[in-house]
Amino acid sequence: MPAPVKNHSLPHREWSPALAAILSFLIPGLGQMYKGNVATGFIWMVVTGIGYVLFLVPGAIFHMACIISAAWGDNY
């Protein structure tokens, strides 16, 4: 009888795209941090904050891109 095959893939953390989007809506970058991408989340916080300080429109555009980025993609 052959030995069972073991799967040695990387661990996959389950995350909710809806929750990631909501978190990034509340605080830009928080959804990326929830997914495990802390550095990316911090960068989104800084870039979106600078966008809002400079002018409302760039901040809003960065904020929407941040929300979409949090909801889509993989957490690795």
Backbone as a ProteinNet text record, in pm:
[ID]
protein_1_A
[PRIMARY]
MPAPVKNHSLPHREWSPALAAILSFLIPGLGQMYKGNVATGFIWMVVTGIGYVLFLVPGAIFHMACIISAAWGDNY
[TERTIARY]
84.7	0	89.1	68.6	153.6	125.1	229.5	215.8	135.9	57.4	-19.4	73.5	32	109	77.9	182.5	164.2	174.8	91.1	92.2	176.3	288.5	378.9	366.6	245	225.8	230.6	241.3	242.9	108.5	108.8	-19.5	-100.9	-228.4	-315.6	-409	-396.3	-480.5	-608.7	-719.1	-848.4	-875.5	-927.3	-962.7	-1087	-1158.9	-1283.2	-1258.8	-1283.5	-1267.4	-1359.2	-1480.3	-1573.7	-1521	-1470.5	-1416.8	-1292	-1207	-1088	-1127.6	-1230.4	-1276.1	-1335.4	-1413.1	-1473.9	-1365.1	-1266.2	-1157.6	-1080	-1055.3	-984.5	-1071	-1202.6	-1291.8	-1283.2	-1279.5	-1272.2	-1136.1	-1030	-893	-813.6	-769.8	-695.3	-574.1	-561.5	-448.6	-478.7	-584.2	-615.8	-658.2	-722.8	-761.4	-640.8	-538.6	-415.9	-347.2	-348.7	-289.1	-365.3	-496.7	-579.7	-542.9	-511.3	-472.5	-331.8	-255.3	-119.7	-12.7	-50.2	45.4	64.1	135.2	148.3	222.7	332.3	409.6	325.9	253.4	168.4	58.3	0.5	-102.9	-50.1	69.8	128.8	154.3	202.5	226.1	95.5	-13.2	-143.1	-188.7	-165.2	-202.7	-131.6	-0.9	78.9	39.7	29.9	-0.9	-140.7	-238.4	-374.3	-380.6	-311.1	-307.4	-246.5	-137.2	-74.8	-169.9	-238.9	-335.5	-446.1	-497.1	-601.5	-547.6	-423.1	-365	-343.3	-294.4	-268.5	-397.2	-493.2	-619.1	-716	-843.4	-943.9	-950.4	-943.2	-960.9	-851.9	-722.5	-622.2	-639.9	-674.7	-697.1	-811.5	-920.3	-1036	-1001.8	-924.5	-884.9	-795.8	-697.7	-612.1	-693.1	-789.8	-872.1	-952.9	-1013.7	-1090.1	-998.2	-879.6	-784.2	-741.4	-727.8	-690.1	-799.3	-924.6	-1037.1	-1042.3	-1027.7	-1030.8	-913.4	-796.9	-677.9	-695.7	-761	-781.8	-878.1	-979.9	-1081.9	-1035.1	-944.4	-899.2	-759.3	-723.4	-586.2	-567.6	-447.1	-410.3	-340.3	-336	-271.7	-122.1	-66.2	78.8	141.9
-118	0	124.1	216.6	336.5	432.4	504.4	603.2	723.2	785.7	904	1019.2	1094.4	1208.5	1329	1393.9	1512.2	1637.8	1731.9	1858.9	1958.1	2002.6	2095.5	2236.4	2278.9	2413.7	2515.7	2641.8	2750	2758	2795.1	2809.9	2923.6	2902.5	3002.7	3059.2	3186.6	3252.4	3298.5	3260.1	3302.3	3446.1	3524.6	3663.2	3698.9	3796.3	3839	3964.4	3957.5	4076.6	4190.9	4158.1	4262.6	4332.3	4254.5	4314.8	4398	4349.6	4426.1	4559.3	4558.2	4682.3	4778.6	4726.5	4811.5	4873.5	4794.3	4846.7	4956	4935.6	5038.3	5160.4	5143.3	5258.9	5344.4	5279.2	5351.3	5417.7	5341.8	5392.7	5337.6	5423.1	5374.7	5291.6	5173.9	5085.7	4978.2	4995.4	4897.8	4764.2	4766.1	4641.6	4561.8	4629.4	4560.4	4500.9	4574.8	4523.6	4400.8	4402.5	4288.4	4165	4184.9	4074.5	4023.8	4097.5	4057.2	4137.4	4234	4318.4	4450.4	4443.9	4559	4673.9	4645.2	4751.6	4820.1	4742	4798.7	4884.6	4837.8	4915	5047.5	5046.2	5170.2	5267.2	5214.3	5301.1	5362.5	5283.1	5337.1	5446.4	5426.8	5529.7	5660.8	5652.8	5773	5841.6	5764.6	5822.3	5885.4	5816.4	5870.9	5994.4	5990.8	6107.7	6228.8	6207.1	6317.7	6368.8	6277.1	6317	6403.9	6369.7	6451.4	6586.4	6588.6	6715	6809.3	6754.8	6838.7	6891.4	6802.1	6842	6725.9	6752.2	6649.7	6544.9	6586.5	6493.3	6385.5	6420.1	6312	6218	6271.6	6187.4	6090.7	6138.8	6053.1	5946	5981.1	5883.2	5775.1	5816.7	5719.3	5632.8	5692.9	5619.2	5511	5544.1	5445.3	5333.8	5369.7	5269.2	5177.8	5234.1	5157.2	5056.2	5098.7	5009.5	4895.1	4926.5	4823.7	4728.1	4782.3	4698.4	4604.5	4649.9	4565.4	4451.4	4479	4376.9	4273.4	4308.1	4216.4	4168.5	4062.1	4012.9	3911.9	3862.9	3764	3835	3767.6	3829.2	3803.1	3740.1	3715.7	3802.9
0	0	0	-95.5	-102.3	14	50.8	158.8	109.2	197.3	155.1	116.7	18	-29.3	58.2	106.2	190	104.5	131.9	59.9	139.4	81.8	150.9	94.4	66.2	12.3	124.6	84.7	182.4	253.8	381.8	451.1	389.5	376.4	314.9	421.3	445.4	544.9	478.1	533	479.5	522.5	430.9	459.6	381.2	430.8	368.3	284.8	153.1	70	114.2	157.6	202.7	327.5	422.7	545.2	514.7	424.3	386.2	323.3	237.6	174.6	277.5	370.9	474.6	562	600.5	683.9	610.6	480.8	404.1	379.7	378.5	367.6	493.7	608.6	736.1	754.6	734.6	747.7	630	538.1	421.2	463.3	403.5	433.4	535.4	612.5	717	656.5	541.2	474.5	429.4	379.7	340.1	462.6	573.5	696.1	745.9	734.4	772.7	690.2	563.1	475.9	505.9	583.2	618.1	548.3	467.6	395.9	472.7	582.2	671.1	603.3	534.8	469.7	361.8	282.2	178.3	240.1	349.1	417.6	469.2	525.6	575.4	460.5	347.9	230.7	182.9	177.8	137.5	234.2	364.6	464.1	434.8	412.5	390.2	259.4	151.4	20.1	20.5	77.7	82	171.5	283.4	371.3	303.2	232.3	158	49.9	-16.8	-118.8	-62.4	55.6	119	166	214.1	259	141	29.9	-86.2	-148.1	-165.5	-226.4	-211.7	-206	-181	-292.4	-418.2	-529.9	-533.6	-526	-525.5	-406.4	-292.3	-175.2	-196.6	-255.6	-281.2	-384.8	-485.8	-587.2	-524.1	-445.1	-377.4	-281.2	-213.1	-117.3	-189.1	-303.6	-379.9	-431.5	-478.6	-525.5	-410.6	-292.5	-174.3	-139.4	-144.9	-114	-214.8	-342.7	-446.5	-430.1	-400.1	-380.6	-261.9	-157.1	-39.1	-68.5	-149.3	-176.5	-277.7	-366.9	-471.3	-442.3	-507	-499	-388.7	-380.1	-281	-165.8	-54.3	60.9	65.7	-35.9	-39.6	-142.7
[MASK]
++++++++++++++++++++++++++++++++++++++++++++++++++++++++++++++++++++++++++++

